[in-house]
Short mmCIF file of C-alpha atoms in Angstrom, two decimals:
data_model
loop_
_atom_site.label_atom_id
_atom_site.label_comp_id
_atom_site.label_asym_id
_atom_site.label_seq_id
_atom_site.Cartn_x
_atom_site.Cartn_y
_atom_site.Cartn_z
CA MET A 29 55.35 -16.89 13.62
CA ASP A 30 55.88 -16.94 9.88
CA PRO A 31 54.01 -19.56 7.84
CA ASP A 32 57.14 -21.40 6.63
CA ARG A 33 58.31 -21.91 10.15
CA ARG A 34 54.92 -23.13 11.29
CA LYS A 35 54.86 -25.64 8.44
CA PHE A 36 58.35 -26.80 9.23
CA LEU A 37 57.60 -27.33 12.89
CA SER A 38 54.38 -29.23 12.32
CA ALA A 39 56.07 -31.35 9.66
CA SER A 40 58.73 -32.37 12.12
CA VAL A 41 56.28 -33.66 14.69
CA SER A 42 56.80 -37.38 14.83
CA THR A 43 55.31 -38.71 18.02
CA ALA A 44 52.16 -38.27 20.05
CA ALA A 45 54.24 -36.65 22.75
CA THR A 46 55.67 -33.99 20.50
CA ALA A 47 52.22 -33.48 18.95
CA ALA A 48 50.97 -32.45 22.37
CA PHE A 49 53.83 -30.00 22.59
CA ALA A 50 53.10 -28.70 19.10
CA ARG A 51 49.55 -27.88 20.17
CA ALA A 52 51.03 -25.80 22.97
CA LEU A 53 53.31 -23.88 20.64
CA ASN A 54 50.85 -21.13 19.92
CA ALA A 55 49.15 -21.10 23.28
CA GLU A 56 49.53 -17.71 24.94
CA ALA A 57 50.70 -18.69 28.39
CA ALA A 58 50.66 -15.47 30.39
CA PRO A 59 50.39 -11.72 30.19
CA ALA A 60 53.37 -9.74 28.90
CA GLN A 61 56.52 -9.99 30.97
CA PRO A 62 59.35 -7.50 31.41
CA SER A 63 62.14 -7.57 28.87
CA SER A 64 65.22 -5.54 28.13
CA LYS A 65 66.69 -4.95 24.70
CA SER A 66 70.13 -4.54 26.18
CA ALA A 67 71.91 -5.40 29.39
CA HIS A 68 72.13 -1.72 30.30
CA GLU A 69 68.46 -0.90 30.13
CA PRO A 70 66.54 -1.07 33.43
CA LEU A 71 63.64 -3.46 33.69
CA ASP A 72 60.19 -2.31 34.72
CA VAL A 73 59.32 -4.86 37.40
CA THR A 74 56.14 -5.03 39.49
CA ILE A 75 55.90 -7.42 42.42
CA VAL A 76 53.03 -7.67 44.90
CA VAL A 77 54.90 -7.66 48.21
CA ASN A 78 52.89 -8.38 51.36
CA GLY A 79 49.70 -7.46 49.50
CA ARG A 80 51.02 -4.17 48.15
CA GLU A 81 51.91 -3.61 44.49
CA ARG A 82 55.52 -2.39 44.25
CA ARG A 83 56.91 -1.10 40.98
CA MET A 84 60.66 -0.84 40.50
CA ALA A 85 63.18 -0.02 37.77
CA LEU A 86 65.82 -2.71 38.20
CA ASP A 87 69.10 -3.85 36.72
CA PRO A 88 68.25 -7.28 35.18
CA ARG A 89 70.80 -8.83 37.56
CA THR A 90 68.83 -7.84 40.67
CA THR A 91 67.73 -10.82 42.74
CA LEU A 92 64.41 -10.83 44.56
CA LEU A 93 66.44 -10.73 47.80
CA ASP A 94 68.26 -7.55 46.80
CA ALA A 95 65.05 -5.97 45.46
CA LEU A 96 63.37 -6.56 48.83
CA ARG A 97 66.29 -5.38 50.95
CA GLU A 98 67.91 -2.65 48.88
CA HIS A 99 65.04 -1.25 46.85
CA LEU A 100 62.05 -1.69 49.16
CA GLY A 101 63.84 -1.42 52.50
CA LEU A 102 62.41 -4.72 53.69
CA THR A 103 65.50 -5.95 55.53
CA GLY A 104 63.73 -8.67 57.50
CA THR A 105 64.66 -11.17 54.80
CA LYS A 106 68.34 -11.99 55.39
CA LYS A 107 71.27 -12.57 53.07
CA GLY A 108 73.27 -15.50 54.39
CA CYS A 109 75.29 -17.43 51.82
CA ASP A 110 73.63 -15.80 48.76
CA HIS A 111 74.05 -19.16 46.97
CA GLY A 112 71.01 -21.18 47.97
CA GLN A 113 72.74 -23.19 50.67
CA CYS A 114 71.52 -21.68 53.96
CA GLY A 115 67.83 -20.73 53.63
CA ALA A 116 68.15 -17.34 55.41
CA CYS A 117 66.54 -15.62 52.40
CA THR A 118 63.43 -17.85 52.33
CA VAL A 119 60.22 -16.04 51.34
CA LEU A 120 56.85 -17.21 50.04
CA ALA A 121 55.99 -16.72 46.37
CA GLN A 122 52.37 -17.55 45.54
CA GLY A 123 52.33 -19.20 48.97
CA GLN A 124 55.26 -21.52 48.26
CA ARG A 125 58.62 -21.19 49.99
CA ILE A 126 61.48 -20.27 47.69
CA LEU A 127 65.00 -18.90 47.98
CA SER A 128 64.96 -15.19 47.12
CA CYS A 129 68.75 -15.15 46.57
CA LEU A 130 68.49 -17.49 43.56
CA THR A 131 65.40 -15.79 42.12
CA LEU A 132 65.72 -12.89 39.71
CA ALA A 133 63.27 -10.14 40.66
CA ALA A 134 62.19 -9.91 37.01
CA SER A 135 61.17 -13.57 37.02
CA VAL A 136 58.50 -13.01 39.71
CA GLN A 137 56.74 -10.22 37.81
CA ASN A 138 53.20 -9.67 39.16
CA ARG A 139 53.61 -12.52 41.67
CA ASP A 140 52.53 -12.39 45.31
CA VAL A 141 55.54 -12.41 47.60
CA THR A 142 55.23 -12.67 51.38
CA THR A 143 58.13 -11.74 53.65
CA ILE A 144 58.53 -11.82 57.43
CA GLU A 145 57.24 -8.22 57.50
CA GLY A 146 53.95 -9.39 56.01
CA LEU A 147 53.05 -11.85 58.77
CA ILE A 148 51.71 -9.46 61.38
CA GLY A 149 47.94 -9.16 61.18
CA ALA A 150 45.95 -5.91 61.10
CA SER A 151 45.56 -6.09 64.88
CA GLY A 152 49.32 -6.15 65.31
CA ALA A 153 49.29 -9.69 66.68
CA LEU A 154 52.23 -11.92 65.85
CA HIS A 155 51.72 -14.90 63.54
CA PRO A 156 51.37 -18.10 65.61
CA MET A 157 54.72 -19.28 64.24
CA GLN A 158 56.45 -16.08 65.35
CA GLN A 159 54.91 -16.43 68.82
CA ALA A 160 55.94 -20.09 68.99
CA PHE A 161 59.57 -19.21 68.15
CA ILE A 162 59.55 -16.73 71.07
CA ASP A 163 57.80 -19.13 73.44
CA HIS A 164 60.26 -21.95 72.69
CA ASP A 165 63.41 -19.83 72.57
CA ALA A 166 63.93 -21.11 69.02
CA PHE A 167 66.83 -18.79 68.20
CA GLN A 168 69.96 -17.28 69.66
CA CYS A 169 71.52 -14.70 67.32
CA GLY A 170 68.31 -14.51 65.25
CA TYR A 171 69.92 -14.10 61.84
CA CYS A 172 68.42 -17.27 60.35
CA THR A 173 65.08 -16.74 62.13
CA PRO A 174 63.06 -14.89 59.46
CA GLY A 175 63.97 -17.62 56.95
CA GLN A 176 63.24 -20.33 59.52
CA ILE A 177 59.81 -18.84 60.27
CA MET A 178 58.83 -18.42 56.60
CA SER A 179 60.00 -21.96 55.88
CA ALA A 180 58.20 -23.33 58.95
CA ILE A 181 54.89 -21.73 57.97
CA ALA A 182 55.17 -23.32 54.52
CA CYS A 183 56.19 -26.63 56.11
CA VAL A 184 52.93 -26.67 58.10
CA HIS A 185 50.80 -25.60 55.12
CA GLU A 186 52.38 -28.30 52.93
CA GLY A 187 51.43 -30.94 55.50
CA HIS A 188 55.07 -31.79 56.22
CA ALA A 189 55.00 -31.18 59.98
CA GLY A 190 53.48 -34.54 60.94
CA SER A 191 56.29 -35.72 63.23
CA ASP A 192 59.59 -34.46 64.64
CA GLY A 193 61.42 -36.45 61.98
CA GLU A 194 59.35 -35.03 59.17
CA ILE A 195 59.81 -31.47 60.49
CA ARG A 196 63.60 -31.98 60.61
CA GLU A 197 63.66 -33.37 57.07
CA TYR A 198 61.49 -30.63 55.58
CA MET A 199 63.28 -27.85 57.50
CA SER A 200 66.74 -29.09 56.44
CA GLY A 201 67.10 -26.26 53.93
CA ASN A 202 67.34 -23.74 56.77
CA LEU A 203 70.65 -23.80 58.60
CA CYS A 204 71.10 -22.41 62.13
CA ARG A 205 74.73 -21.95 63.13
CA CYS A 206 73.67 -21.36 66.76
CA GLY A 207 72.21 -24.87 66.75
CA ALA A 208 68.71 -23.99 67.96
CA TYR A 209 67.30 -26.96 66.06
CA PRO A 210 65.58 -28.81 68.97
CA ASN A 211 63.72 -25.63 69.95
CA ILE A 212 62.83 -24.90 66.32
CA VAL A 213 61.24 -28.36 66.03
CA ALA A 214 59.32 -27.71 69.26
CA ALA A 215 58.13 -24.32 67.95
CA VAL A 216 56.90 -25.81 64.67
CA ASN A 217 55.07 -28.56 66.54
CA ASP A 218 53.41 -25.99 68.78
CA ALA A 219 52.51 -23.55 66.00
CA LYS A 220 51.00 -26.22 63.77
CA THR A 221 48.28 -26.74 66.38
CA ALA A 222 47.67 -23.00 66.74
CA MET A 223 47.62 -22.57 62.94
CA ALA A 224 45.00 -25.32 62.62
CA SER A 225 42.61 -23.77 65.14
CA PRO A 226 40.16 -21.19 63.77
CA GLY A 227 40.79 -17.53 64.41
CA MET B 14 77.43 -10.95 38.09
CA ARG B 15 78.13 -9.90 34.51
CA PRO B 16 75.51 -7.86 32.62
CA PHE B 17 72.90 -9.66 30.52
CA SER B 18 69.73 -8.75 28.70
CA PHE B 19 66.56 -10.29 30.11
CA GLU B 20 63.39 -11.33 28.37
CA SER B 21 60.41 -13.45 29.28
CA VAL B 22 58.68 -15.57 26.69
CA THR B 23 55.03 -16.49 26.97
CA THR B 24 54.80 -19.04 24.16
CA ALA B 25 56.92 -22.05 23.28
CA ASN B 26 57.31 -20.60 19.80
CA ASP B 27 58.98 -17.50 21.22
CA ALA B 28 61.31 -19.67 23.27
CA ILE B 29 62.32 -21.63 20.18
CA ALA B 30 62.75 -18.40 18.22
CA ALA B 31 65.03 -17.09 20.97
CA GLY B 32 67.04 -20.30 20.68
CA ALA B 33 67.19 -19.94 16.90
CA SER B 34 68.67 -16.45 16.99
CA GLY B 35 72.12 -18.02 17.02
CA ASP B 36 73.23 -16.13 20.10
CA GLY B 37 75.78 -18.44 21.74
CA GLY B 38 75.55 -16.50 24.99
CA MET B 39 71.87 -17.30 25.52
CA GLU B 40 70.63 -19.36 28.47
CA PHE B 41 67.06 -20.39 29.24
CA LEU B 42 66.02 -19.54 32.82
CA ALA B 43 63.65 -21.90 34.66
CA GLY B 44 64.08 -22.37 38.43
CA GLY B 45 67.47 -20.68 38.32
CA THR B 46 68.90 -22.76 41.14
CA THR B 47 71.92 -23.74 39.05
CA LEU B 48 72.10 -20.81 36.63
CA ILE B 49 71.86 -17.87 39.06
CA ASP B 50 74.24 -19.58 41.49
CA LEU B 51 76.87 -20.15 38.79
CA MET B 52 76.38 -16.66 37.34
CA LYS B 53 77.14 -15.18 40.76
CA LEU B 54 80.28 -17.35 40.87
CA ASP B 55 81.22 -16.12 37.36
CA VAL B 56 81.31 -19.73 36.15
CA MET B 57 78.39 -19.22 33.74
CA ARG B 58 78.43 -15.97 31.79
CA PRO B 59 75.32 -15.62 29.60
CA THR B 60 74.81 -12.33 27.78
CA ARG B 61 71.13 -13.05 27.24
CA VAL B 62 68.72 -14.73 29.69
CA VAL B 63 65.38 -15.98 28.39
CA ASP B 64 62.88 -16.69 31.18
CA ILE B 65 60.68 -19.65 30.19
CA ASN B 66 58.77 -20.02 33.47
CA ALA B 67 55.52 -18.74 31.96
CA LEU B 68 55.49 -21.89 29.80
CA ALA B 69 54.73 -23.91 32.94
CA ARG B 70 51.07 -23.11 32.18
CA THR B 71 51.31 -25.12 28.94
CA GLU B 72 52.08 -28.81 28.29
CA LEU B 73 55.55 -28.14 29.67
CA GLY B 74 54.13 -27.85 33.18
CA ARG B 75 52.00 -30.98 33.17
CA ILE B 76 52.26 -34.43 34.72
CA ASP B 77 50.38 -37.07 32.77
CA VAL B 78 50.12 -40.63 34.08
CA GLN B 79 49.05 -42.76 31.13
CA ARG B 80 48.63 -46.48 30.64
CA GLN B 81 51.67 -46.45 28.32
CA GLY B 82 53.83 -44.55 30.75
CA LEU B 83 54.54 -41.42 32.71
CA ARG B 84 54.93 -38.11 30.93
CA LEU B 85 56.63 -35.30 32.87
CA GLY B 86 56.70 -31.78 31.41
CA ALA B 87 60.10 -30.10 31.49
CA LEU B 88 58.86 -27.28 33.73
CA VAL B 89 57.17 -29.47 36.33
CA ARG B 90 58.82 -28.56 39.64
CA MET B 91 60.68 -31.21 41.61
CA ALA B 92 58.34 -30.90 44.62
CA GLU B 93 55.23 -31.42 42.51
CA ALA B 94 56.48 -34.66 40.96
CA ALA B 95 57.95 -35.86 44.28
CA GLU B 96 54.55 -35.66 45.96
CA HIS B 97 52.37 -36.90 43.12
CA ALA B 98 50.37 -39.87 44.44
CA ASP B 99 50.47 -41.99 41.27
CA ILE B 100 54.18 -41.43 40.77
CA ASN B 101 54.80 -42.58 44.35
CA THR B 102 52.81 -45.76 43.75
CA VAL B 103 53.73 -46.71 40.20
CA TYR B 104 57.21 -45.14 39.86
CA PRO B 105 58.46 -44.91 43.47
CA ALA B 106 62.14 -44.54 42.54
CA VAL B 107 61.25 -41.40 40.55
CA ALA B 108 59.49 -39.80 43.55
CA GLN B 109 62.24 -40.85 45.96
CA SER B 110 65.03 -39.50 43.76
CA LEU B 111 63.32 -36.10 43.74
CA ARG B 112 62.30 -36.07 47.41
CA LEU B 113 65.78 -36.91 48.68
CA ALA B 114 67.43 -34.15 46.65
CA ALA B 115 68.05 -30.55 47.72
CA SER B 116 65.70 -28.75 50.14
CA GLN B 117 61.97 -28.07 49.88
CA GLN B 118 62.68 -24.46 48.84
CA ILE B 119 64.88 -25.65 45.97
CA ARG B 120 62.43 -28.43 45.04
CA ASN B 121 59.68 -25.78 44.77
CA MET B 122 61.84 -23.79 42.35
CA ALA B 123 63.85 -26.26 40.28
CA SER B 124 62.33 -27.65 37.09
CA LEU B 125 62.76 -31.29 36.10
CA ALA B 126 64.70 -30.42 32.94
CA GLY B 127 66.90 -28.00 34.85
CA ASN B 128 67.49 -30.73 37.41
CA VAL B 129 68.89 -33.18 34.87
CA LEU B 130 71.03 -30.41 33.34
CA GLN B 131 72.50 -29.22 36.66
CA ARG B 132 76.26 -28.76 36.64
CA THR B 133 78.82 -30.65 38.67
CA ARG B 134 79.63 -29.67 42.26
CA CYS B 135 83.37 -30.16 41.63
CA PRO B 136 84.92 -27.37 43.74
CA TYR B 137 87.54 -26.68 41.08
CA PHE B 138 84.77 -26.08 38.53
CA ARG B 139 82.77 -23.82 40.86
CA ASP B 140 85.71 -21.65 41.99
CA VAL B 141 87.18 -19.55 39.18
CA SER B 142 90.28 -18.78 41.25
CA TYR B 143 91.52 -22.22 40.18
CA GLU B 144 93.07 -21.79 36.77
CA GLN B 145 92.77 -25.42 35.80
CA CYS B 146 89.35 -26.74 34.83
CA ASN B 147 88.75 -28.31 31.44
CA LYS B 148 84.99 -27.92 31.87
CA ARG B 149 85.25 -24.18 32.50
CA GLU B 150 88.27 -23.35 30.36
CA PRO B 151 88.88 -26.08 27.76
CA GLY B 152 92.52 -27.05 27.60
CA SER B 153 93.43 -25.52 30.97
CA GLY B 154 93.91 -28.86 32.74
CA CYS B 155 92.17 -30.51 35.70
CA ALA B 156 92.96 -29.35 39.23
CA ALA B 157 91.00 -32.26 40.71
CA LEU B 158 93.38 -34.94 39.41
CA ASP B 159 96.03 -33.87 41.94
CA GLY B 160 93.70 -32.00 44.27
CA ILE B 161 91.18 -33.02 46.91
CA ASN B 162 89.14 -35.53 44.93
CA ARG B 163 87.11 -37.29 47.62
CA SER B 164 83.79 -36.32 46.02
CA HIS B 165 84.85 -37.18 42.48
CA ALA B 166 83.85 -39.93 40.09
CA VAL B 167 85.32 -43.41 39.70
CA LEU B 168 83.31 -44.40 36.59
CA GLY B 169 83.31 -42.71 33.19
CA THR B 170 86.32 -40.52 33.96
CA SER B 171 89.03 -39.39 31.59
CA ASP B 172 92.48 -37.89 32.05
CA GLN B 173 90.81 -34.53 31.36
CA CYS B 174 88.03 -34.57 33.97
CA ILE B 175 86.85 -36.63 36.95
CA ALA B 176 83.95 -34.41 38.08
CA SER B 177 80.96 -36.41 39.28
CA TYR B 178 77.45 -35.88 37.99
CA PRO B 179 75.56 -34.49 41.00
CA GLY B 180 71.88 -35.24 40.29
CA ASP B 181 69.60 -38.00 41.58
CA PHE B 182 66.51 -37.85 39.32
CA ALA B 183 68.62 -38.67 36.26
CA GLN B 184 69.49 -42.06 37.72
CA ALA B 185 65.79 -42.92 37.91
CA LEU B 186 65.28 -41.75 34.32
CA ILE B 187 68.19 -43.74 32.90
CA ALA B 188 67.31 -46.89 34.85
CA LEU B 189 63.69 -46.81 33.70
CA GLY B 190 64.62 -46.21 30.05
CA ALA B 191 63.17 -42.70 29.76
CA ILE B 192 62.83 -40.80 26.49
CA VAL B 193 63.65 -37.09 26.25
CA ASP B 194 61.53 -34.79 24.05
CA ILE B 195 63.53 -31.89 22.64
CA ALA B 196 62.45 -28.80 20.69
CA GLY B 197 64.77 -26.45 18.90
CA PRO B 198 65.50 -24.30 15.90
CA ARG B 199 65.60 -27.35 13.61
CA GLY B 200 62.37 -28.85 14.86
CA MET B 201 61.56 -31.53 17.39
CA ARG B 202 63.21 -34.81 18.17
CA ASP B 203 63.27 -37.39 20.90
CA ILE B 204 66.22 -39.37 22.18
CA PRO B 205 66.82 -42.02 24.82
CA PHE B 206 67.73 -40.38 28.13
CA ALA B 207 70.94 -42.42 28.02
CA ALA B 208 71.96 -40.42 24.93
CA LEU B 209 71.55 -37.01 26.60
CA HIS B 210 74.75 -36.79 28.65
CA ARG B 211 78.28 -37.13 27.26
CA LYS B 212 81.22 -38.65 29.10
CA PRO B 213 83.98 -36.05 29.58
CA GLY B 214 86.46 -37.78 27.24
CA ASP B 215 88.67 -35.13 25.70
CA ALA B 216 85.92 -32.45 25.73
CA PRO B 217 84.60 -32.15 29.32
CA ASP B 218 83.06 -28.76 28.52
CA ILE B 219 80.49 -30.40 26.21
CA GLU B 220 78.25 -32.10 28.75
CA THR B 221 75.18 -33.01 26.69
CA THR B 222 74.13 -33.76 23.14
CA LEU B 223 71.71 -30.81 23.10
CA GLN B 224 72.43 -28.49 20.22
CA SER B 225 72.56 -24.70 20.45
CA GLY B 226 69.12 -23.25 21.17
CA GLU B 227 67.48 -26.59 21.93
CA MET B 228 65.35 -27.12 25.01
CA ILE B 229 64.00 -30.21 26.71
CA THR B 230 60.20 -30.18 26.66
CA ALA B 231 59.33 -33.44 28.44
CA PHE B 232 60.47 -36.81 29.77
CA PHE B 233 58.54 -39.99 29.05
CA ILE B 234 59.03 -43.09 31.21
CA PRO B 235 57.53 -46.16 29.57
CA ALA B 236 55.31 -48.37 31.72
CA ALA B 237 57.05 -51.65 32.58
CA LEU B 238 56.73 -54.57 34.94
CA TRP B 239 59.64 -53.35 37.08
CA THR B 240 58.56 -49.76 37.83
CA ARG B 241 56.45 -50.52 40.94
CA ARG B 242 59.27 -52.48 42.56
CA SER B 243 61.78 -49.66 42.19
CA VAL B 244 63.98 -48.01 44.80
CA PHE B 245 66.30 -45.02 44.98
CA LEU B 246 68.91 -45.31 47.74
CA LYS B 247 71.16 -42.36 48.54
CA ILE B 248 74.25 -42.44 50.78
CA ARG B 249 75.74 -39.10 51.81
CA ASP B 250 77.80 -37.29 54.44
CA ARG B 251 74.69 -35.95 56.19
CA GLU B 252 71.20 -37.37 56.19
CA SER B 253 69.42 -34.51 54.41
CA TYR B 254 70.10 -31.65 51.99
CA GLU B 255 73.31 -33.14 50.61
CA PHE B 256 74.58 -34.59 47.36
CA ALA B 257 75.17 -38.33 47.04
CA LEU B 258 78.53 -39.96 47.70
CA ALA B 259 76.95 -43.06 46.22
CA SER B 260 73.42 -43.79 45.13
CA ALA B 261 71.60 -46.56 43.30
CA VAL B 262 68.33 -47.01 41.51
CA VAL B 263 67.13 -50.59 41.28
CA ALA B 264 63.96 -51.64 39.46
CA LEU B 265 63.13 -55.33 39.75
CA ASP B 266 60.76 -57.67 38.00
CA LEU B 267 60.75 -60.76 40.20
CA GLU B 268 59.27 -64.20 39.65
CA GLU B 269 59.26 -65.51 43.23
CA ASP B 270 62.91 -64.89 44.15
CA LYS B 271 64.21 -65.18 40.59
CA VAL B 272 65.08 -62.03 38.65
CA ARG B 273 63.02 -61.91 35.47
CA ASP B 274 64.39 -58.47 34.63
CA VAL B 275 66.25 -55.70 36.40
CA ARG B 276 67.32 -52.13 35.75
CA ILE B 277 70.21 -50.59 37.65
CA ALA B 278 71.64 -47.07 37.69
CA LEU B 279 74.37 -45.57 39.86
CA GLY B 280 74.87 -42.00 41.07
CA GLY B 281 77.52 -40.06 42.97
CA VAL B 282 80.22 -42.31 41.54
CA ALA B 283 80.15 -41.48 37.82
CA THR B 284 80.75 -38.53 35.53
CA ILE B 285 77.30 -38.87 33.94
CA PRO B 286 74.02 -40.61 34.86
CA TRP B 287 75.19 -44.23 34.87
CA ARG B 288 73.30 -47.33 33.80
CA ALA B 289 75.01 -50.48 35.08
CA THR B 290 74.15 -52.88 32.27
CA ALA B 291 76.91 -55.35 33.21
CA ALA B 292 75.39 -55.70 36.68
CA GLU B 293 71.93 -56.18 35.15
CA ALA B 294 73.29 -58.98 32.93
CA VAL B 295 74.77 -60.79 35.94
CA LEU B 296 71.40 -60.86 37.72
CA LYS B 297 69.00 -61.65 34.87
CA GLY B 298 67.51 -65.12 35.29
CA LYS B 299 69.31 -65.66 38.62
CA VAL B 300 68.02 -66.03 42.13
CA LEU B 301 68.85 -63.00 44.29
CA SER B 302 71.46 -64.38 46.67
CA ALA B 303 74.36 -62.89 48.59
CA ARG B 304 76.64 -64.32 45.91
CA SER B 305 74.73 -63.05 42.88
CA LYS B 306 74.25 -59.59 44.39
CA ARG B 307 77.96 -59.33 45.16
CA ALA B 308 78.81 -60.52 41.64
CA ALA B 309 76.52 -57.84 40.19
CA ALA B 310 78.12 -55.15 42.35
CA ASP B 311 81.60 -56.30 41.31
CA ALA B 312 80.54 -56.18 37.66
CA ALA B 313 79.13 -52.66 38.09
CA PHE B 314 82.49 -51.37 39.30
CA ALA B 315 84.79 -53.61 37.23
CA ASP B 316 86.02 -50.61 35.21
CA ALA B 317 86.19 -48.20 38.16
CA HIS B 318 89.25 -46.01 38.39
CA ALA B 319 89.99 -44.29 41.70
CA HIS B 320 92.15 -41.31 42.54
CA GLU B 321 93.93 -40.37 45.76
CA HIS B 322 90.91 -39.66 48.00
CA ASN B 323 87.95 -41.43 46.42
CA ALA B 324 88.88 -45.12 46.38
CA PHE B 325 86.33 -45.65 49.17
CA LYS B 326 83.57 -44.95 46.64
CA ILE B 327 84.16 -48.28 44.90
CA GLU B 328 83.31 -50.38 47.96
CA LEU B 329 80.67 -47.85 49.11
CA GLY B 330 79.05 -47.93 45.67
CA LYS B 331 78.95 -51.75 45.68
CA ARG B 332 77.38 -51.89 49.14
CA THR B 333 74.88 -49.20 48.15
CA LEU B 334 73.83 -51.28 45.14
CA ILE B 335 73.52 -54.47 47.22
CA ARG B 336 71.39 -52.70 49.82
CA ALA B 337 69.18 -51.18 47.09
CA LEU B 338 68.68 -54.67 45.62
CA ASP B 339 67.66 -55.93 49.07
CA GLN B 340 65.25 -53.04 49.57
CA ALA B 341 63.65 -53.50 46.16
CA ALA B 342 63.26 -57.25 46.70
CA ALA B 343 61.63 -56.64 50.10
CA MET B 344 59.06 -54.16 48.78
CA GLU B 345 55.42 -55.11 49.14
CA ILE B 346 53.67 -54.18 45.91
#
């Protein structure tokens, strides 16, 4: 930042609130991020997917969903509406559930992303939530299921699976056109107990 | 999606510098839940996207509950503010307005500043196959005036645009008299939240008073006697994950059953976040009674103007406000 600009900015600070922001102006927030000089230059993007560092050269327009499916071959995460309305593309980023269709791959640089493929443990055992979906017949066609399961795991971790009503409210971002909702609620209820028990 | 250049900034200075470069096709990217959606629909067409998410590790990502008020950084995510214990106790309408919006996935992504700047859900705005939309293509006309306008606004409309403002959080901010901190190429400034959004008038494409390259850095809600007794009530076609047909924020300062002061905002029914000052004036100093509540609701919608399919919103909006008043009055604080 050039000195004139610095002076100008600090001179314009008028309130305590903006003073706090001014202090943050020069704070280096994070390591370097990908950037492209032009729209036609590929971005060098690294994402830690299911514990494995994956480096890709991507068009800036590539969503996390398309990076997973088309570039890494991880087709477990589904493309439903592609507009953030159905939840089929739900994955975990830094442990939090997000919609991969509305996330640019470049904006999750160096982040930990977990997909349905990353749930199976080293022993090959299913995650308790996956097992509960099978036990409770919580799907018919199965297309929404990976998103439902990722969302359900986050729902339990967030502490939002306290009652049937709370599960329904906090799972409302995942649509199921087959209408398996009652069995999905039963599966989440069941898995939350299994997830709480050690081992 | 059209091509764009992408860059991530790691300091607020770099973000402001990006804004100062005078590139009219620049958009800041936070949660992306509006921007990426509308870019896929070809409604928004930035040539340059500047990712500001790394700034969430600075002041922009902080919640600060102070004696003087509540300070919310622009990059705080909806879910974080919705579940904050002090916000739920001292500013319940703020937490409710965030918790009842969108889905948990979207609340984990969407920033507070992005939330207040979200674009209308008017189907004629979102679908570029409709030629007429004064928001999208200034001067092209408004397909909603003679189209299916059930979801559209009855307050703050013009003959150029009747699109309703879709958000919920903004109603809490305008009711509680929030201040918006803004940083940009010409320095920093703060404005009342009520001065952020513009009515459509004859320029529906200009939705806010933000200047080119400016970004919101924080919201400040001043502490007041009415914040603890505050309610956000949302009425919609389905019980979850849906935009409001009508909503109301009521914040009450009661002396027994007499209204010492009251703040009222309405959502789902107006083109911008809507403070119902006429309704507030009706109630101030009065006892909350069926008659005074009805008079306030009538005052709130006195200037309402309906179109073919949305006349129901006038009565629905009044009943929503009356119920919100009842809920606020019944709160145990």
